[in-house]
Amino acid sequence: MANNDKELNDYLKGNSELSEQYRQSNTMEPSAHVDKTILSAAREEVTGRRYRSAWTVPVSVAAVVTLSVSIVLTMQEETGQTIFNKPETEMYDSAILAEEAVLQKKNVPEKVSTPDKIGNKTTKDADIQVMAPAESAAVEGYRIDKNEIHLNSEVDAIQQESQDRAVEFSRSYKKNDIVPEKKRMEARAKRKTKDSRQTIIKEQQLQSEPASSPAAITADSEYYLDDELNENLVNFHQQELINIKMLWEEGNFTDAKLAFDEFIKNRTDVTEDTMVQVLGSDVYQALNEM
Amino acid sequence: MDADTLLGMDVIESDEILMQRYATGDVGAFELLYQRHKGPVYRYMLKLCQNEAIAEELFQEVWIKLIKARVNYVASAKFTTYLYKLAHNLFIDHYRKQNVRIVIDESVEIDNAEADIQNGNNPEAQTQLEQSIDQLNKILDELPSEQREVFLLREESGMTVPEIADTIGVNQEAVKSRLRYAIAKLRKGLGNG
C-alpha cells in the first residue's frame, strides 16, 4: 500500500514515464467537419440565428419539393386537367381580346350580318392579317361561329313562318277557300320588282351552306337586301310547291294534281326550273302527264 | 504555435475569462477556448466510449451544451471542471441509454483478450516490444471504466484529485483509489511494475 501511495505521488507530480508515454501515443483530434459545426453553432448562437445541423438544408429542400409536387398533382387530380397545358384556353382568350380590340378600334357593331357590317369586312380582314397567324385564325373562326349562330337562328325563324303558312294554305285549299289568300299574295307580288327566281335560288343556297364560310356571310347579307314582302312571296310560292310535293308523296295524287294545276294556272310568274327544283323532276313530270 | 499566439495575444487569458467574454458575444473568445480544449475533451470521450462515431457525437453535444449555457455561466468553479463535468454526465447518460452497446463492446474486449493469449501477447512479453505506446492504449482500454476515467481526466485535463472528485461526483479517496489501481495495472502491463 505504501508502495502504491509512492507510485501515486510520483505520478501526480507530473513527470512520470507513464504520462510521457501516454501523451506521445494520444494525439487524436476531432474532424474538421465537427470543428466547423461547433464553431458555426457558437457564432449563430451569438448572432441570434438558429443552430442547424448538416442535414437541415437538404431535408428542407426535399420537403419543399415533395410538398410542391404533391400540391400540383392533387390540383390536377381535382380539376381533371393538366395545369401547365392549356393552349386552347389561351388561344381563345387571345382571340377574344384581339377581336374586342379590333371592334373597339373600328367602332364596328358586334353583328356582321347587316349590309353595313359586311361593307367593313375588308377593313376587318386587313386588321386580322396584321395579327399573328394563330390569333387571326382564332379571330376568323370566332367570327364565323358568331355569324353561323346568328344566321341559323334567322333561317329557323323563316322556316317556322313558312311551315305555319303552309298549314294555313293547306286548310284553305281543302275548304276551297284559297282565293282570298291567293289574291292577297298576288297583290303583294305586283309590288315586287325584283326577280323572285334569284331570291329563291339564294335562299336555297343559304340553306345548303349553313354559313360556315365567308362566302356564306356574303350570300346571307345579300339575302337580307330583299324586303319583307318579297321574302313572304317567295316563301309562299315555295311552300305551295312543297305542299304539293307532300301530297304526292303521301299518295294523294288527285289532290296533288288539282293543287298543281291550280298553282300553274295562277302562278304564271314562277318558272318551270323553279318548280322542278322544288318538286323534283320526276314528280314534276308525273304531275304534267296526269 | 497555440491559438493564443496565433491571434497575437501576449497574455494568455484564463478559460473563465474567455468564457465570460463569449457570454457577452465575443465569438473569438469561444474559438480560443475550443482550440485549447477540443483535443483533450475529444480523447477523453474517445477513450471512454471506445467508439469513434459515438465519441464524436458526444463531443459535439458537450460543446453545444456549453454554447447554450453561455448566458448562465458563472465563473464560480474552474472552467475545466465545468467542461468535463458536462462531458462526464453526457457519457453517463449515454451509458445508461446504450446498455446493449456497452455489452457488445465488452464482448469485443473479451475476444481481444482471448486473441492476445493465443498470440502470446501477455503483459510480460510486451515489455520486450519497442512500441509500448500501443500496449499502453490497449491496457488502458482494458481498465475498468471508473479507473480509466480518472486516469484520462488527470492526463487530458491536468486536474488535481479534488477537481477530479468534483467533476465525477465522488470523494477524493475514491479518486485516489481508482487512480492508484489504474497506474499499477498500466505499469505492470508496460513491464515497469
XYZ file of C-alpha atoms in Angstrom:
483
model
C 0.000 0.000 0.000
C 2.814 2.313 0.902
C 4.441 1.429 -2.374
C 1.215 2.259 -4.250
C 0.998 5.619 -2.474
C 4.544 6.394 -3.541
C 3.695 5.480 -7.133
C 0.624 7.694 -6.982
C 2.509 10.644 -5.568
C 5.245 10.285 -8.179
C 2.637 10.123 -10.890
C 0.765 13.155 -9.575
C 3.945 15.187 -9.711
C 3.572 15.007 -13.478
C 6.919 13.759 -14.614
C 6.233 10.031 -14.717
C 7.272 7.845 -17.622
C 3.692 6.651 -17.846
C 2.390 10.133 -18.523
C 5.099 10.709 -21.119
C 4.224 7.559 -22.997
C 0.510 8.344 -22.883
C 0.942 11.848 -24.275
C 3.102 10.611 -27.102
C 0.599 7.997 -28.136
C -2.587 10.042 -27.959
C -2.796 12.980 -30.308
C -6.188 12.331 -31.918
C -8.395 15.343 -32.597
C -11.974 15.794 -33.818
C -12.604 16.004 -37.552
C -12.698 19.317 -39.409
C -16.416 18.801 -40.037
C -17.109 18.646 -36.313
C -14.951 21.725 -35.722
C -16.893 23.637 -38.352
C -20.249 22.559 -36.977
C -19.410 23.580 -33.423
C -17.870 26.925 -34.355
C -20.833 27.721 -36.612
C -23.196 26.890 -33.774
C -21.262 29.187 -31.450
C -21.414 32.010 -33.993
C -25.115 31.558 -34.729
C -25.928 31.482 -31.016
C -24.382 34.930 -30.639
C -25.875 36.419 -33.813
C -29.312 35.123 -32.899
C -29.674 32.697 -35.749
C -30.901 29.237 -35.008
C -28.428 26.380 -34.921
C -28.871 23.991 -37.822
C -27.396 20.604 -38.259
C -25.743 19.499 -41.513
C -28.988 17.840 -42.608
C -31.233 20.856 -42.115
C -30.846 22.359 -45.600
C -31.083 19.115 -47.642
C -34.082 17.947 -45.646
C -35.774 21.338 -46.038
C -35.229 21.363 -49.806
C -36.532 17.811 -50.134
C -39.595 18.691 -48.062
C -40.383 21.757 -50.172
C -40.028 19.824 -53.442
C -42.181 16.967 -52.177
C -44.851 19.348 -50.946
C -44.908 21.291 -54.224
C -45.215 18.165 -56.357
C -47.968 16.842 -54.112
C -49.946 20.067 -54.413
C -49.614 20.133 -58.211
C -50.660 16.503 -58.549
C -53.585 16.996 -56.191
C -54.791 20.034 -58.119
C -54.527 18.148 -61.407
C -56.464 15.264 -59.946
C -59.214 17.527 -58.627
C -59.594 19.684 -61.741
C -59.149 16.794 -64.160
C -56.868 18.721 -66.472
C -53.188 19.405 -66.910
C -52.323 22.685 -65.255
C -49.319 23.543 -67.405
C -51.006 22.637 -70.739
C -53.915 24.854 -71.740
C -53.161 26.275 -75.192
C -56.827 26.153 -76.244
C -57.894 28.380 -73.407
C -55.049 30.762 -74.011
C -55.825 30.938 -77.757
C -59.490 31.516 -77.059
C -58.669 34.316 -74.623
C -56.266 35.860 -77.144
C -58.877 35.680 -79.849
C -61.470 37.419 -77.717
C -59.048 40.112 -76.666
C -57.947 40.677 -80.262
C -61.500 40.751 -81.531
C -62.543 43.223 -78.877
C -59.542 45.396 -79.653
C -60.385 45.472 -83.370
C -64.041 46.167 -82.712
C -63.212 48.957 -80.317
C -60.686 50.455 -82.710
C -63.022 50.461 -85.696
C -66.167 51.097 -83.649
C -67.929 48.353 -85.540
C -71.213 46.970 -84.149
C -71.000 43.403 -82.961
C -73.342 41.882 -85.567
C -71.841 41.356 -89.035
C -74.993 40.167 -90.745
C -76.162 43.594 -91.951
C -75.036 45.203 -95.213
C -73.140 47.971 -93.391
C -71.174 45.495 -91.380
C -70.364 43.464 -94.440
C -69.130 46.647 -96.031
C -66.489 46.912 -93.308
C -65.388 43.353 -93.818
C -62.379 44.294 -95.966
C -61.068 46.591 -93.286
C -61.532 43.954 -90.630
C -59.697 41.379 -92.711
C -56.821 43.790 -93.089
C -56.650 44.140 -89.328
C -56.679 40.408 -88.872
C -53.865 39.982 -91.386
C -51.713 42.253 -89.255
C -52.171 39.867 -86.304
C -50.146 36.782 -85.613
C -51.296 33.773 -87.705
C -52.656 31.903 -84.704
C -54.566 34.933 -83.462
C -56.033 35.811 -86.851
C -57.146 32.219 -87.374
C -58.753 32.229 -83.961
C -60.493 35.536 -84.641
C -61.748 34.342 -88.017
C -63.112 31.153 -86.514
C -64.661 33.073 -83.664
C -66.353 35.499 -86.039
C -67.655 32.788 -88.359
C -69.018 30.917 -85.369
C -70.904 34.008 -84.280
C -72.329 34.549 -87.797
C -73.309 30.935 -88.084
C -75.250 31.103 -84.857
C -76.981 34.293 -85.986
C -77.845 33.006 -89.486
C -79.055 29.692 -88.208
C -81.499 31.438 -85.902
C -82.766 33.573 -88.813
C -83.232 30.552 -91.059
C -85.047 28.723 -88.288
C -87.438 31.650 -87.912
C -88.112 31.753 -91.654
C -88.709 28.034 -91.831
C -91.089 28.189 -88.888
C -93.050 31.005 -90.511
C -93.201 29.138 -93.820
C -94.458 25.995 -92.153
C -97.189 27.950 -90.375
C -98.314 29.455 -93.649
C -98.186 26.094 -95.391
C -100.526 24.658 -92.788
C -102.844 27.614 -93.259
C -102.692 27.207 -97.034
C -103.470 23.536 -96.808
C -106.509 24.192 -94.673
C -107.749 26.917 -97.049
C -107.178 24.718 -100.046
C -109.194 21.855 -98.602
C -112.035 24.243 -97.809
C -111.871 25.726 -101.333
C -111.065 29.000 -99.658
C -107.768 29.559 -101.323
C -108.759 32.545 -103.388
C -108.554 35.295 -100.770
C -105.105 34.234 -99.738
C -104.077 33.870 -103.369
C -105.309 37.313 -104.309
C -103.604 38.865 -101.372
C -100.323 37.333 -102.360
C -100.738 38.387 -105.974
C -101.241 41.963 -104.875
C -98.023 41.780 -102.964
C -96.303 40.212 -105.937
C -97.240 43.124 -108.155
C -95.353 45.470 -105.864
C -92.349 43.288 -106.114
C -89.983 44.338 -108.916
C -87.051 42.086 -108.262
C -86.817 38.694 -109.838
C -88.193 36.186 -107.361
C -86.328 33.397 -109.009
C -82.975 34.809 -107.990
C -84.174 35.164 -104.437
C -85.377 31.567 -104.231
C -82.056 30.282 -105.514
C -80.167 32.358 -102.979
C -82.324 31.104 -100.164
C -81.767 27.532 -101.226
C -78.023 28.162 -101.348
C -78.181 29.611 -97.866
C -79.939 26.519 -96.571
C -77.488 24.154 -98.264
C -74.478 26.145 -96.940
C -75.190 26.913 -93.268
C -72.969 29.960 -93.001
C -69.765 28.072 -92.465
C -67.564 30.240 -94.704
C -67.042 33.879 -95.675
C -68.991 33.161 -98.875
C -71.964 32.236 -96.765
C -71.686 35.524 -94.941
C -71.840 37.386 -98.277
C -74.842 35.405 -99.506
C -76.536 35.940 -96.231
C -76.002 39.663 -96.377
C -77.411 39.877 -99.925
C -80.359 37.833 -98.835
C -81.173 40.449 -96.271
C -81.331 43.085 -99.004
C -84.790 41.770 -100.027
C -87.783 43.335 -98.409
C -90.269 41.504 -96.263
C -92.922 41.238 -98.978
C -90.617 39.585 -101.446
C -89.468 37.256 -98.776
C -93.001 36.244 -97.896
C -93.964 35.773 -101.555
C -91.007 33.587 -102.266
C -91.669 31.587 -99.204
C -95.333 31.237 -100.144
C -94.589 30.010 -103.696
C -92.002 27.630 -102.446
C -94.235 26.360 -99.687
C -97.086 25.792 -102.138
C -94.850 23.615 -104.233
C -93.569 21.812 -101.136
C -97.128 21.192 -100.055
C -97.971 19.748 -103.489
C -94.952 17.511 -103.236
C -96.013 16.357 -99.757
C -99.479 15.441 -101.080
C -97.835 13.466 -103.849
C -95.519 11.646 -101.519
C -98.436 10.828 -99.185
C -100.252 9.169 -102.089
C -102.895 11.852 -102.532
C -102.202 12.021 -106.238
C -105.571 13.532 -107.151
C -105.251 16.315 -104.627
C -101.671 16.886 -105.682
C -102.741 17.124 -109.330
C -105.548 19.547 -108.501
C -103.257 21.743 -106.443
C -100.553 21.625 -109.092
C -102.983 22.638 -111.842
C -104.259 25.478 -109.706
C -100.673 26.571 -108.994
C -99.805 26.519 -112.746
C -102.916 28.460 -113.567
C -102.358 31.222 -111.039
C -98.577 31.367 -110.665
C -97.565 32.243 -114.173
C -94.526 34.143 -112.892
C -92.955 31.001 -111.393
C -90.662 29.397 -113.903
C -90.505 25.752 -114.776
C -86.958 25.481 -113.391
C -88.127 26.673 -110.009
C -90.896 24.097 -109.918
C -88.527 21.326 -110.985
C -86.069 22.331 -108.272
C -88.690 22.231 -105.538
C -90.814 19.288 -106.700
C -88.112 17.258 -108.298
C -88.018 16.388 -111.977
C -89.848 13.042 -111.652
C -92.735 14.447 -109.629
C -92.990 17.492 -111.883
C -93.044 15.257 -114.969
C -95.652 12.923 -113.453
C -97.936 15.797 -112.482
C -97.762 17.185 -116.016
C -98.596 13.829 -117.550
C -101.642 13.112 -115.342
C 2.011 27.632 -32.004
C -1.090 27.615 -29.871
C -4.239 29.563 -30.553
C -3.277 32.457 -28.325
C -0.008 33.022 -30.176
C -1.807 32.800 -33.484
C -4.047 35.669 -32.510
C -1.094 37.746 -31.362
C -2.030 37.824 -27.716
C 0.877 38.328 -25.322
C -1.064 37.470 -22.159
C -2.811 34.106 -22.053
C -6.298 34.688 -20.808
C -7.813 32.163 -18.462
C -10.548 29.857 -19.596
C -13.001 31.535 -17.257
C -12.392 34.986 -18.754
C -12.697 33.647 -22.267
C -15.980 32.013 -21.382
C -17.267 35.253 -19.836
C -16.251 37.137 -22.974
C -18.130 34.633 -25.088
C -21.156 35.100 -22.844
C -21.109 38.775 -23.816
C -20.985 37.922 -27.522
C -17.263 37.537 -28.272
C -17.153 34.614 -30.678
C -13.362 34.856 -30.916
C -13.080 34.011 -27.214
C -15.036 30.846 -27.784
C -12.776 29.888 -30.672
C -9.781 30.209 -28.357
C -11.447 28.052 -25.741
C -12.313 25.466 -28.312
C -8.798 25.318 -29.684
C -7.408 24.786 -26.186
C -9.712 22.018 -25.097
C -11.017 20.262 -28.193
C -8.210 17.671 -28.318
C -8.250 16.661 -24.636
C -12.038 16.512 -24.457
C -12.213 14.507 -27.669
C -9.627 11.973 -26.493
C -11.342 11.720 -23.118
C -14.591 10.844 -24.906
C -12.922 8.526 -27.374
C -11.118 6.544 -24.686
C -14.222 6.330 -22.577
C -16.596 5.301 -25.386
C -14.071 3.241 -27.362
C -16.143 4.066 -30.433
C -15.191 6.922 -32.741
C -18.683 7.719 -34.042
C -20.223 7.804 -30.595
C -17.287 9.808 -29.272
C -17.762 12.454 -32.000
C -21.473 12.638 -31.314
C -20.985 13.099 -27.583
C -18.107 15.501 -28.127
C -20.353 17.682 -30.284
C -23.096 17.549 -27.680
C -20.698 18.729 -24.994
C -19.830 21.877 -26.907
C -23.399 22.570 -27.975
C -24.460 22.377 -24.331
C -21.680 24.754 -23.418
C -22.791 27.164 -26.150
C -26.389 27.078 -24.955
C -25.312 27.664 -21.358
C -23.103 30.662 -22.124
C -25.545 33.219 -20.685
C -25.948 31.282 -17.419
C -22.259 30.566 -16.992
C -20.859 31.749 -13.624
C -17.137 31.529 -13.035
C -17.569 30.089 -9.561
C -15.544 26.989 -10.397
C -12.722 26.180 -12.698
C -13.801 26.144 -16.333
C -12.114 22.809 -16.944
C -14.110 21.230 -14.138
C -17.303 22.668 -15.625
C -16.440 21.420 -19.121
C -15.507 17.883 -18.097
C -18.492 17.625 -15.816
C -20.654 18.211 -18.889
C -18.711 15.526 -20.735
C -18.878 13.066 -17.852
C -22.646 13.500 -17.450
C -23.235 13.021 -21.178
C -21.188 9.844 -21.148
C -23.110 8.510 -18.127
C -26.421 9.303 -19.823
C -25.246 7.599 -22.967
C -24.037 4.587 -20.976
C -27.444 4.242 -19.313
C -29.295 4.518 -22.641
C -26.970 2.181 -24.538
C -26.653 -0.829 -22.263
C -26.747 -3.192 -25.230
C -23.938 -1.388 -26.973
C -21.767 -1.492 -23.851
C -22.342 -5.238 -23.600
C -21.241 -5.638 -27.216
C -18.133 -3.588 -26.537
C -17.336 -5.729 -23.518
C -17.652 -8.867 -25.594
C -15.216 -7.352 -28.070
C -12.823 -6.744 -25.229
C -13.119 -10.363 -24.151
C -12.496 -11.509 -27.706
C -9.448 -9.297 -27.932
C -8.095 -10.698 -24.668
C -8.535 -14.260 -25.898
C -6.795 -13.385 -29.138
C -3.939 -11.885 -27.191
C -3.492 -15.077 -25.219
C -3.476 -17.148 -28.406
C -0.881 -14.874 -29.945
C 1.255 -14.962 -26.854
C 0.775 -11.243 -26.244
C 0.650 -11.443 -22.446
C 1.779 -8.333 -20.489
C 5.205 -9.795 -19.656
C 6.027 -10.391 -23.335
C 5.100 -6.828 -24.231
C 7.982 -5.433 -22.140
C 10.233 -6.523 -24.951
C 8.430 -4.527 -27.606
C 9.556 -1.103 -28.662
C 6.027 0.013 -29.452
C 4.982 0.265 -25.861
C 2.608 3.061 -26.818
C 0.194 0.697 -28.447
C 0.409 -1.555 -25.462
C -0.379 1.343 -23.170
C -3.536 2.141 -25.076
C -4.503 -1.478 -25.092
C -4.124 -1.822 -21.350
C -5.874 1.467 -20.847
C -8.823 0.209 -22.831
C -8.975 -2.889 -20.695
C -9.141 -0.947 -17.453
C -12.494 -0.671 -15.695
C -14.189 2.470 -16.897
C -14.054 4.141 -13.464
C -10.274 3.685 -13.263
C -9.836 4.643 -16.915
C -11.846 7.826 -16.457
C -9.869 9.203 -13.533
C -6.647 8.456 -15.371
C -7.924 10.219 -18.504
C -9.084 13.235 -16.534
C -5.713 13.503 -14.940
C -3.797 13.120 -18.190
C -6.005 15.104 -20.548
C -7.190 17.967 -18.366
C -4.398 18.088 -15.823
C -6.907 18.149 -12.988
C -5.946 17.615 -9.401
C -7.541 14.893 -7.282
C -10.056 17.294 -5.703
C -11.011 18.607 -9.137
C -11.473 15.113 -10.481
C -13.566 14.257 -7.449
C -15.698 17.328 -8.065
C -16.081 16.534 -11.726
C -17.244 12.949 -11.407
C -19.081 13.419 -8.133
C -17.142 11.123 -5.817
C -14.944 11.753 -2.814
C -11.210 12.301 -3.121
C -10.310 8.977 -1.541
C -12.282 7.148 -4.190
C -10.433 9.076 -6.855
C -7.095 8.246 -5.318
C -8.011 4.580 -5.036
C -9.085 4.342 -8.667
C -6.064 6.219 -9.816
C -3.758 4.037 -7.757
C -5.149 0.839 -9.289
C -5.009 2.261 -12.797
C -1.369 3.295 -12.504
C -0.388 -0.046 -11.048
C -2.033 -2.001 -13.877
C -0.590 0.204 -16.559
C 2.931 -0.030 -15.176
C 2.612 -3.731 -14.812
C 1.348 -4.052 -18.329
C 4.251 -2.000 -19.653
C 6.760 -4.016 -17.653
C 7.573 -1.170 -15.310
C 5.800 -2.512 -12.324
